[in-house]
């Protein structure tokens, strides 16, 4: 139980530190304030955790000229010069 608690805290910290990158990778519009972010995360939770078919989360449309999203977490292989998953 202690290990799962530490894992949960580590995962929560990862999401907190990278949440805007996560929203971008999911192609979601970035929230403009904390209230919008709370609403977005509640909707995402209902969609992902409860598999709610009634929930709709609109995607942000990116132009074809936009730069590709960077990885959320850089693994050790990428840091050592191996190709990243985004590299063709």
PDB file of N, CA and C in Angstrom:
ATOM      1  N   UNK A   1       0.835  -1.192   0.000  1.00  0.00           N
ATOM      2  CA  UNK A   1       0.000   0.000   0.000  1.00  0.00           C
ATOM      3  C   UNK A   1       0.872   1.245   0.000  1.00  0.00           C
ATOM      4  N   UNK A   2       1.960   1.211   0.729  1.00  0.00           N
ATOM      5  CA  UNK A   2       2.848   2.364   0.783  1.00  0.00           C
ATOM      6  C   UNK A   2       3.431   2.645  -0.596  1.00  0.00           C
ATOM      7  N   UNK A   3       3.849   1.597  -1.309  1.00  0.00           N
ATOM      8  CA  UNK A   3       4.416   1.779  -2.646  1.00  0.00           C
ATOM      9  C   UNK A   3       3.392   2.381  -3.593  1.00  0.00           C
ATOM     10  N   UNK A   4       2.146   1.941  -3.494  1.00  0.00           N
ATOM     11  CA  UNK A   4       1.120   2.500  -4.393  1.00  0.00           C
ATOM     12  C   UNK A   4       0.832   3.956  -4.057  1.00  0.00           C
ATOM     13  N   UNK A   5       0.943   4.306  -2.783  1.00  0.00           N
ATOM     14  CA  UNK A   5       0.748   5.706  -2.387  1.00  0.00           C
ATOM     15  C   UNK A   5       1.850   6.581  -2.979  1.00  0.00           C
ATOM     16  N   UNK A   6       3.102   6.092  -2.908  1.00  0.00           N
ATOM     17  CA  UNK A   6       4.224   6.845  -3.490  1.00  0.00           C
ATOM     18  C   UNK A   6       4.075   6.950  -5.009  1.00  0.00           C
ATOM     19  N   UNK A   7       3.657   5.864  -5.641  1.00  0.00           N
ATOM     20  CA  UNK A   7       3.445   5.882  -7.092  1.00  0.00           C
ATOM     21  C   UNK A   7       2.362   6.905  -7.449  1.00  0.00           C
ATOM     22  N   UNK A   8       1.277   6.918  -6.694  1.00  0.00           N
ATOM     23  CA  UNK A   8       0.198   7.874  -6.941  1.00  0.00           C
ATOM     24  C   UNK A   8       0.665   9.311  -6.808  1.00  0.00           C
ATOM     25  N   UNK A   9       1.480   9.571  -5.792  1.00  0.00           N
ATOM     26  CA  UNK A   9       2.018  10.928  -5.607  1.00  0.00           C
ATOM     27  C   UNK A   9       2.946  11.312  -6.755  1.00  0.00           C
ATOM     28  N   UNK A  10       3.782  10.373  -7.172  1.00  0.00           N
ATOM     29  CA  UNK A  10       4.705  10.644  -8.277  1.00  0.00           C
ATOM     30  C   UNK A  10       3.937  10.926  -9.566  1.00  0.00           C
ATOM     31  N   UNK A  11       2.905  10.139  -9.819  1.00  0.00           N
ATOM     32  CA  UNK A  11       2.092  10.336 -11.016  1.00  0.00           C
ATOM     33  C   UNK A  11       1.354  11.671 -10.956  1.00  0.00           C
ATOM     34  N   UNK A  12       0.815  12.018  -9.794  1.00  0.00           N
ATOM     35  CA  UNK A  12       0.125  13.304  -9.637  1.00  0.00           C
ATOM     36  C   UNK A  12       1.088  14.465  -9.880  1.00  0.00           C
ATOM     37  N   UNK A  13       2.315  14.344  -9.384  1.00  0.00           N
ATOM     38  CA  UNK A  13       3.320  15.390  -9.597  1.00  0.00           C
ATOM     39  C   UNK A  13       3.669  15.516 -11.070  1.00  0.00           C
ATOM     40  N   UNK A  14       3.827  14.388 -11.743  1.00  0.00           N
ATOM     41  CA  UNK A  14       4.127  14.399 -13.176  1.00  0.00           C
ATOM     42  C   UNK A  14       3.021  15.107 -13.953  1.00  0.00           C
ATOM     43  N   UNK A  15       1.787  14.785 -13.651  1.00  0.00           N
ATOM     44  CA  UNK A  15       0.654  15.420 -14.340  1.00  0.00           C
ATOM     45  C   UNK A  15       0.606  16.907 -14.019  1.00  0.00           C
ATOM     46  N   UNK A  16       0.812  17.271 -12.735  1.00  0.00           N
ATOM     47  CA  UNK A  16       0.785  18.682 -12.355  1.00  0.00           C
ATOM     48  C   UNK A  16       1.839  19.485 -13.101  1.00  0.00           C
ATOM     49  N   UNK A  17       3.043  18.939 -13.207  1.00  0.00           N
ATOM     50  CA  UNK A  17       4.137  19.667 -13.845  1.00  0.00           C
ATOM     51  C   UNK A  17       4.009  19.726 -15.366  1.00  0.00           C
ATOM     52  N   UNK A  18       3.341  18.751 -15.955  1.00  0.00           N
ATOM     53  CA  UNK A  18       3.262  18.662 -17.413  1.00  0.00           C
ATOM     54  C   UNK A  18       1.841  18.758 -17.940  1.00  0.00           C
ATOM     55  N   UNK A  19       0.915  19.270 -17.158  1.00  0.00           N
ATOM     56  CA  UNK A  19      -0.485  19.214 -17.571  1.00  0.00           C
ATOM     57  C   UNK A  19      -0.772  20.027 -18.824  1.00  0.00           C
ATOM     58  N   UNK A  20      -0.110  21.159 -19.004  1.00  0.00           N
ATOM     59  CA  UNK A  20      -0.389  21.947 -20.210  1.00  0.00           C
ATOM     60  C   UNK A  20       0.170  21.252 -21.450  1.00  0.00           C
ATOM     61  N   UNK A  21       1.304  20.601 -21.319  1.00  0.00           N
ATOM     62  CA  UNK A  21       1.822  19.802 -22.427  1.00  0.00           C
ATOM     63  C   UNK A  21       0.877  18.639 -22.718  1.00  0.00           C
ATOM     64  N   UNK A  22       0.311  18.052 -21.653  1.00  0.00           N
ATOM     65  CA  UNK A  22      -0.657  16.968 -21.832  1.00  0.00           C
ATOM     66  C   UNK A  22      -1.884  17.463 -22.589  1.00  0.00           C
ATOM     67  N   UNK A  23      -2.415  18.630 -22.207  1.00  0.00           N
ATOM     68  CA  UNK A  23      -3.572  19.185 -22.921  1.00  0.00           C
ATOM     69  C   UNK A  23      -3.240  19.399 -24.396  1.00  0.00           C
ATOM     70  N   UNK A  24      -2.041  19.917 -24.666  1.00  0.00           N
ATOM     71  CA  UNK A  24      -1.645  20.142 -26.065  1.00  0.00           C
ATOM     72  C   UNK A  24      -1.534  18.829 -26.827  1.00  0.00           C
ATOM     73  N   UNK A  25      -0.940  17.808 -26.199  1.00  0.00           N
ATOM     74  CA  UNK A  25      -0.798  16.506 -26.867  1.00  0.00           C
ATOM     75  C   UNK A  25      -2.152  15.860 -27.134  1.00  0.00           C
ATOM     76  N   UNK A  26      -3.121  16.118 -26.250  1.00  0.00           N
ATOM     77  CA  UNK A  26      -4.480  15.612 -26.453  1.00  0.00           C
ATOM     78  C   UNK A  26      -5.274  16.499 -27.408  1.00  0.00           C
ATOM     79  N   UNK A  27      -4.630  17.559 -27.888  1.00  0.00           N
ATOM     80  CA  UNK A  27      -5.233  18.525 -28.810  1.00  0.00           C
ATOM     81  C   UNK A  27      -6.483  19.170 -28.207  1.00  0.00           C
ATOM     82  N   UNK A  28      -6.343  19.565 -26.940  1.00  0.00           N
ATOM     83  CA  UNK A  28      -7.411  20.255 -26.236  1.00  0.00           C
ATOM     84  C   UNK A  28      -7.054  21.724 -26.119  1.00  0.00           C
ATOM     85  N   UNK A  29      -8.064  22.565 -26.115  1.00  0.00           N
ATOM     86  CA  UNK A  29      -7.805  23.991 -25.910  1.00  0.00           C
ATOM     87  C   UNK A  29      -7.300  24.196 -24.495  1.00  0.00           C
ATOM     88  N   UNK A  30      -6.286  25.035 -24.356  1.00  0.00           N
ATOM     89  CA  UNK A  30      -5.742  25.299 -23.033  1.00  0.00           C
ATOM     90  C   UNK A  30      -6.728  26.144 -22.236  1.00  0.00           C
ATOM     91  N   UNK A  31      -6.927  25.812 -20.970  1.00  0.00           N
ATOM     92  CA  UNK A  31      -7.817  26.620 -20.146  1.00  0.00           C
ATOM     93  C   UNK A  31      -7.197  27.991 -19.909  1.00  0.00           C
ATOM     94  N   UNK A  32      -8.047  28.997 -19.772  1.00  0.00           N
ATOM     95  CA  UNK A  32      -7.549  30.355 -19.567  1.00  0.00           C
ATOM     96  C   UNK A  32      -7.522  30.752 -18.103  1.00  0.00           C
ATOM     97  N   UNK A  33      -8.175  29.970 -17.236  1.00  0.00           N
ATOM     98  CA  UNK A  33      -8.150  30.247 -15.801  1.00  0.00           C
ATOM     99  C   UNK A  33      -8.382  28.949 -15.031  1.00  0.00           C
ATOM    100  N   UNK A  34      -8.291  29.042 -13.726  1.00  0.00           N
ATOM    101  CA  UNK A  34      -8.406  27.833 -12.910  1.00  0.00           C
ATOM    102  C   UNK A  34      -9.802  27.217 -12.974  1.00  0.00           C
ATOM    103  N   UNK A  35     -10.822  28.034 -13.099  1.00  0.00           N
ATOM    104  CA  UNK A  35     -12.179  27.489 -13.195  1.00  0.00           C
ATOM    105  C   UNK A  35     -12.340  26.655 -14.470  1.00  0.00           C
ATOM    106  N   UNK A  36     -11.855  27.170 -15.595  1.00  0.00           N
ATOM    107  CA  UNK A  36     -11.910  26.398 -16.849  1.00  0.00           C
ATOM    108  C   UNK A  36     -11.105  25.110 -16.734  1.00  0.00           C
ATOM    109  N   UNK A  37      -9.964  25.175 -16.058  1.00  0.00           N
ATOM    110  CA  UNK A  37      -9.146  23.969 -15.918  1.00  0.00           C
ATOM    111  C   UNK A  37      -9.870  22.931 -15.067  1.00  0.00           C
ATOM    112  N   UNK A  38     -10.511  23.356 -13.993  1.00  0.00           N
ATOM    113  CA  UNK A  38     -11.275  22.414 -13.167  1.00  0.00           C
ATOM    114  C   UNK A  38     -12.381  21.747 -13.976  1.00  0.00           C
ATOM    115  N   UNK A  39     -13.106  22.553 -14.755  1.00  0.00           N
ATOM    116  CA  UNK A  39     -14.182  22.009 -15.586  1.00  0.00           C
ATOM    117  C   UNK A  39     -13.632  21.019 -16.609  1.00  0.00           C
ATOM    118  N   UNK A  40     -12.513  21.363 -17.238  1.00  0.00           N
ATOM    119  CA  UNK A  40     -11.900  20.483 -18.228  1.00  0.00           C
ATOM    120  C   UNK A  40     -11.474  19.158 -17.599  1.00  0.00           C
ATOM    121  N   UNK A  41     -10.805  19.226 -16.451  1.00  0.00           N
ATOM    122  CA  UNK A  41     -10.342  17.992 -15.827  1.00  0.00           C
ATOM    123  C   UNK A  41     -11.511  17.142 -15.326  1.00  0.00           C
ATOM    124  N   UNK A  42     -12.575  17.778 -14.870  1.00  0.00           N
ATOM    125  CA  UNK A  42     -13.767  17.015 -14.467  1.00  0.00           C
ATOM    126  C   UNK A  42     -14.371  16.292 -15.667  1.00  0.00           C
ATOM    127  N   UNK A  43     -14.453  16.980 -16.801  1.00  0.00           N
ATOM    128  CA  UNK A  43     -15.002  16.370 -18.014  1.00  0.00           C
ATOM    129  C   UNK A  43     -14.107  15.240 -18.503  1.00  0.00           C
ATOM    130  N   UNK A  44     -12.793  15.463 -18.496  1.00  0.00           N
ATOM    131  CA  UNK A  44     -11.861  14.413 -18.913  1.00  0.00           C
ATOM    132  C   UNK A  44     -11.955  13.205 -17.982  1.00  0.00           C
ATOM    133  N   UNK A  45     -12.090  13.455 -16.693  1.00  0.00           N
ATOM    134  CA  UNK A  45     -12.211  12.350 -15.734  1.00  0.00           C
ATOM    135  C   UNK A  45     -13.473  11.539 -15.991  1.00  0.00           C
ATOM    136  N   UNK A  46     -14.585  12.225 -16.218  1.00  0.00           N
ATOM    137  CA  UNK A  46     -15.832  11.502 -16.510  1.00  0.00           C
ATOM    138  C   UNK A  46     -15.696  10.699 -17.789  1.00  0.00           C
ATOM    139  N   UNK A  47     -15.040  11.262 -18.772  1.00  0.00           N
ATOM    140  CA  UNK A  47     -14.862  10.579 -20.051  1.00  0.00           C
ATOM    141  C   UNK A  47     -13.931   9.369 -19.913  1.00  0.00           C
ATOM    142  N   UNK A  48     -12.792   9.558 -19.246  1.00  0.00           N
ATOM    143  CA  UNK A  48     -11.784   8.499 -19.160  1.00  0.00           C
ATOM    144  C   UNK A  48     -12.087   7.459 -18.091  1.00  0.00           C
ATOM    145  N   UNK A  49     -12.461   7.912 -16.918  1.00  0.00           N
ATOM    146  CA  UNK A  49     -12.628   6.991 -15.800  1.00  0.00           C
ATOM    147  C   UNK A  49     -14.002   6.332 -15.769  1.00  0.00           C
ATOM    148  N   UNK A  50     -15.006   7.074 -16.139  1.00  0.00           N
ATOM    149  CA  UNK A  50     -16.366   6.539 -16.074  1.00  0.00           C
ATOM    150  C   UNK A  50     -16.861   6.066 -17.431  1.00  0.00           C
ATOM    151  N   UNK A  51     -16.063   6.291 -18.460  1.00  0.00           N
ATOM    152  CA  UNK A  51     -16.431   5.911 -19.825  1.00  0.00           C
ATOM    153  C   UNK A  51     -17.796   6.484 -20.200  1.00  0.00           C
ATOM    154  N   UNK A  52     -17.995   7.734 -19.820  1.00  0.00           N
ATOM    155  CA  UNK A  52     -19.267   8.396 -20.069  1.00  0.00           C
ATOM    156  C   UNK A  52     -19.419   8.694 -21.555  1.00  0.00           C
ATOM    157  N   UNK A  53     -20.479   8.168 -22.136  1.00  0.00           N
ATOM    158  CA  UNK A  53     -20.755   8.436 -23.552  1.00  0.00           C
ATOM    159  C   UNK A  53     -21.436   9.781 -23.738  1.00  0.00           C
ATOM    160  N   UNK A  54     -21.904  10.369 -22.636  1.00  0.00           N
ATOM    161  CA  UNK A  54     -22.594  11.659 -22.717  1.00  0.00           C
ATOM    162  C   UNK A  54     -21.625  12.830 -22.685  1.00  0.00           C
ATOM    163  N   UNK A  55     -20.372  12.576 -22.363  1.00  0.00           N
ATOM    164  CA  UNK A  55     -19.394  13.641 -22.227  1.00  0.00           C
ATOM    165  C   UNK A  55     -18.765  13.957 -23.577  1.00  0.00           C
ATOM    166  N   UNK A  56     -18.641  15.243 -23.882  1.00  0.00           N
ATOM    167  CA  UNK A  56     -18.019  15.689 -25.123  1.00  0.00           C
ATOM    168  C   UNK A  56     -16.929  16.696 -24.767  1.00  0.00           C
ATOM    169  N   UNK A  57     -15.717  16.424 -25.215  1.00  0.00           N
ATOM    170  CA  UNK A  57     -14.591  17.328 -24.982  1.00  0.00           C
ATOM    171  C   UNK A  57     -14.091  17.758 -26.352  1.00  0.00           C
ATOM    172  N   UNK A  58     -14.304  19.027 -26.727  1.00  0.00           N
ATOM    173  CA  UNK A  58     -13.886  19.474 -28.069  1.00  0.00           C
ATOM    174  C   UNK A  58     -12.375  19.559 -28.196  1.00  0.00           C
ATOM    175  N   UNK A  59     -11.890  19.218 -29.379  1.00  0.00           N
ATOM    176  CA  UNK A  59     -10.465  19.294 -29.686  1.00  0.00           C
ATOM    177  C   UNK A  59     -10.119  20.666 -30.222  1.00  0.00           C
ATOM    178  N   UNK A  60      -8.915  21.096 -29.969  1.00  0.00           N
ATOM    179  CA  UNK A  60      -8.397  22.319 -30.570  1.00  0.00           C
ATOM    180  C   UNK A  60      -7.844  21.929 -31.935  1.00  0.00           C
ATOM    181  N   UNK A  61      -8.210  22.643 -32.947  1.00  0.00           N
ATOM    182  CA  UNK A  61      -7.744  22.353 -34.302  1.00  0.00           C
ATOM    183  C   UNK A  61      -6.426  23.082 -34.511  1.00  0.00           C
ATOM    184  N   UNK A  62      -5.411  22.332 -34.934  1.00  0.00           N
ATOM    185  CA  UNK A  62      -4.116  22.921 -35.223  1.00  0.00           C
ATOM    186  C   UNK A  62      -3.931  22.986 -36.726  1.00  0.00           C
ATOM    187  N   UNK A  63      -3.272  24.036 -37.159  1.00  0.00           N
ATOM    188  CA  UNK A  63      -3.009  24.156 -38.588  1.00  0.00           C
ATOM    189  C   UNK A  63      -1.924  23.174 -38.981  1.00  0.00           C
ATOM    190  N   UNK A  64      -1.860  22.843 -40.262  1.00  0.00           N
ATOM    191  CA  UNK A  64      -0.848  21.906 -40.752  1.00  0.00           C
ATOM    192  C   UNK A  64       0.550  22.510 -40.656  1.00  0.00           C
ATOM    193  N   UNK A  65       0.633  23.822 -40.441  1.00  0.00           N
ATOM    194  CA  UNK A  65       1.925  24.485 -40.351  1.00  0.00           C
ATOM    195  C   UNK A  65       2.466  24.521 -38.926  1.00  0.00           C
ATOM    196  N   UNK A  66       1.677  24.046 -37.952  1.00  0.00           N
ATOM    197  CA  UNK A  66       2.141  24.104 -36.568  1.00  0.00           C
ATOM    198  C   UNK A  66       3.259  23.092 -36.349  1.00  0.00           C
ATOM    199  N   UNK A  67       4.067  23.364 -35.362  1.00  0.00           N
ATOM    200  CA  UNK A  67       5.177  22.468 -35.065  1.00  0.00           C
ATOM    201  C   UNK A  67       4.659  21.256 -34.307  1.00  0.00           C
ATOM    202  N   UNK A  68       5.282  20.093 -34.496  1.00  0.00           N
ATOM    203  CA  UNK A  68       4.831  18.903 -33.781  1.00  0.00           C
ATOM    204  C   UNK A  68       5.056  19.062 -32.282  1.00  0.00           C
ATOM    205  N   UNK A  69       4.190  18.416 -31.506  1.00  0.00           N
ATOM    206  CA  UNK A  69       4.295  18.480 -30.056  1.00  0.00           C
ATOM    207  C   UNK A  69       5.533  17.732 -29.591  1.00  0.00           C
ATOM    208  N   UNK A  70       6.157  18.253 -28.552  1.00  0.00           N
ATOM    209  CA  UNK A  70       7.331  17.618 -27.976  1.00  0.00           C
ATOM    210  C   UNK A  70       6.881  16.512 -27.030  1.00  0.00           C
ATOM    211  N   UNK A  71       7.732  15.518 -26.784  1.00  0.00           N
ATOM    212  CA  UNK A  71       7.366  14.459 -25.841  1.00  0.00           C
ATOM    213  C   UNK A  71       7.116  15.035 -24.457  1.00  0.00           C
ATOM    214  N   UNK A  72       6.147  14.450 -23.714  1.00  0.00           N
ATOM    215  CA  UNK A  72       5.860  14.904 -22.360  1.00  0.00           C
ATOM    216  C   UNK A  72       7.024  14.609 -21.421  1.00  0.00           C
ATOM    217  N   UNK A  73       7.599  13.449 -21.570  1.00  0.00           N
ATOM    218  CA  UNK A  73       8.705  13.040 -20.715  1.00  0.00           C
ATOM    219  C   UNK A  73       9.813  12.546 -21.619  1.00  0.00           C
ATOM    220  N   UNK A  74      11.015  13.025 -21.382  1.00  0.00           N
ATOM    221  CA  UNK A  74      12.148  12.585 -22.180  1.00  0.00           C
ATOM    222  C   UNK A  74      12.757  11.377 -21.500  1.00  0.00           C
ATOM    223  N   UNK A  75      12.719  10.252 -22.184  1.00  0.00           N
ATOM    224  CA  UNK A  75      13.291   9.026 -21.634  1.00  0.00           C
ATOM    225  C   UNK A  75      14.788   9.020 -21.758  1.00  0.00           C
ATOM    226  N   UNK A  76      15.416   8.076 -21.096  1.00  0.00           N
ATOM    227  CA  UNK A  76      16.871   8.020 -21.125  1.00  0.00           C
ATOM    228  C   UNK A  76      17.393   7.704 -22.520  1.00  0.00           C
ATOM    229  N   UNK A  77      16.632   6.934 -23.310  1.00  0.00           N
ATOM    230  CA  UNK A  77      17.085   6.608 -24.662  1.00  0.00           C
ATOM    231  C   UNK A  77      17.130   7.864 -25.518  1.00  0.00           C
ATOM    232  N   UNK A  78      16.123   8.742 -25.362  1.00  0.00           N
ATOM    233  CA  UNK A  78      16.102   9.980 -26.127  1.00  0.00           C
ATOM    234  C   UNK A  78      17.242  10.888 -25.665  1.00  0.00           C
ATOM    235  N   UNK A  79      17.463  10.917 -24.367  1.00  0.00           N
ATOM    236  CA  UNK A  79      18.529  11.769 -23.842  1.00  0.00           C
ATOM    237  C   UNK A  79      19.904  11.316 -24.328  1.00  0.00           C
ATOM    238  N   UNK A  80      20.058  10.033 -24.655  1.00  0.00           N
ATOM    239  CA  UNK A  80      21.341   9.520 -25.096  1.00  0.00           C
ATOM    240  C   UNK A  80      21.517   9.618 -26.610  1.00  0.00           C
ATOM    241  N   UNK A  81      20.550  10.225 -27.287  1.00  0.00           N
ATOM    242  CA  UNK A  81      20.697  10.440 -28.714  1.00  0.00           C
ATOM    243  C   UNK A  81      19.924   9.479 -29.570  1.00  0.00           C
ATOM    244  N   UNK A  82      19.165   8.545 -28.984  1.00  0.00           N
ATOM    245  CA  UNK A  82      18.333   7.644 -29.772  1.00  0.00           C
ATOM    246  C   UNK A  82      17.167   8.449 -30.338  1.00  0.00           C
ATOM    247  N   UNK A  83      16.625   8.029 -31.473  1.00  0.00           N
ATOM    248  CA  UNK A  83      15.508   8.781 -32.051  1.00  0.00           C
ATOM    249  C   UNK A  83      14.325   8.793 -31.119  1.00  0.00           C
ATOM    250  N   UNK A  84      13.647   9.934 -31.077  1.00  0.00           N
ATOM    251  CA  UNK A  84      12.440  10.027 -30.254  1.00  0.00           C
ATOM    252  C   UNK A  84      11.292   9.351 -30.984  1.00  0.00           C
ATOM    253  N   UNK A  85      10.183   9.053 -30.274  1.00  0.00           N
ATOM    254  CA  UNK A  85       9.039   8.399 -30.918  1.00  0.00           C
ATOM    255  C   UNK A  85       8.438   9.219 -32.052  1.00  0.00           C
ATOM    256  N   UNK A  86       8.666  10.553 -32.027  1.00  0.00           N
ATOM    257  CA  UNK A  86       8.103  11.415 -33.063  1.00  0.00           C
ATOM    258  C   UNK A  86       8.960  11.433 -34.336  1.00  0.00           C
ATOM    259  N   UNK A  87      10.166  10.887 -34.261  1.00  0.00           N
ATOM    260  CA  UNK A  87      11.071  10.906 -35.407  1.00  0.00           C
ATOM    261  C   UNK A  87      10.688   9.796 -36.385  1.00  0.00           C
ATOM    262  N   UNK A  88      10.457  10.140 -37.670  1.00  0.00           N
ATOM    263  CA  UNK A  88      10.087   9.096 -38.650  1.00  0.00           C
ATOM    264  C   UNK A  88      11.228   8.166 -38.960  1.00  0.00           C
TER     265      UNK A  88
END
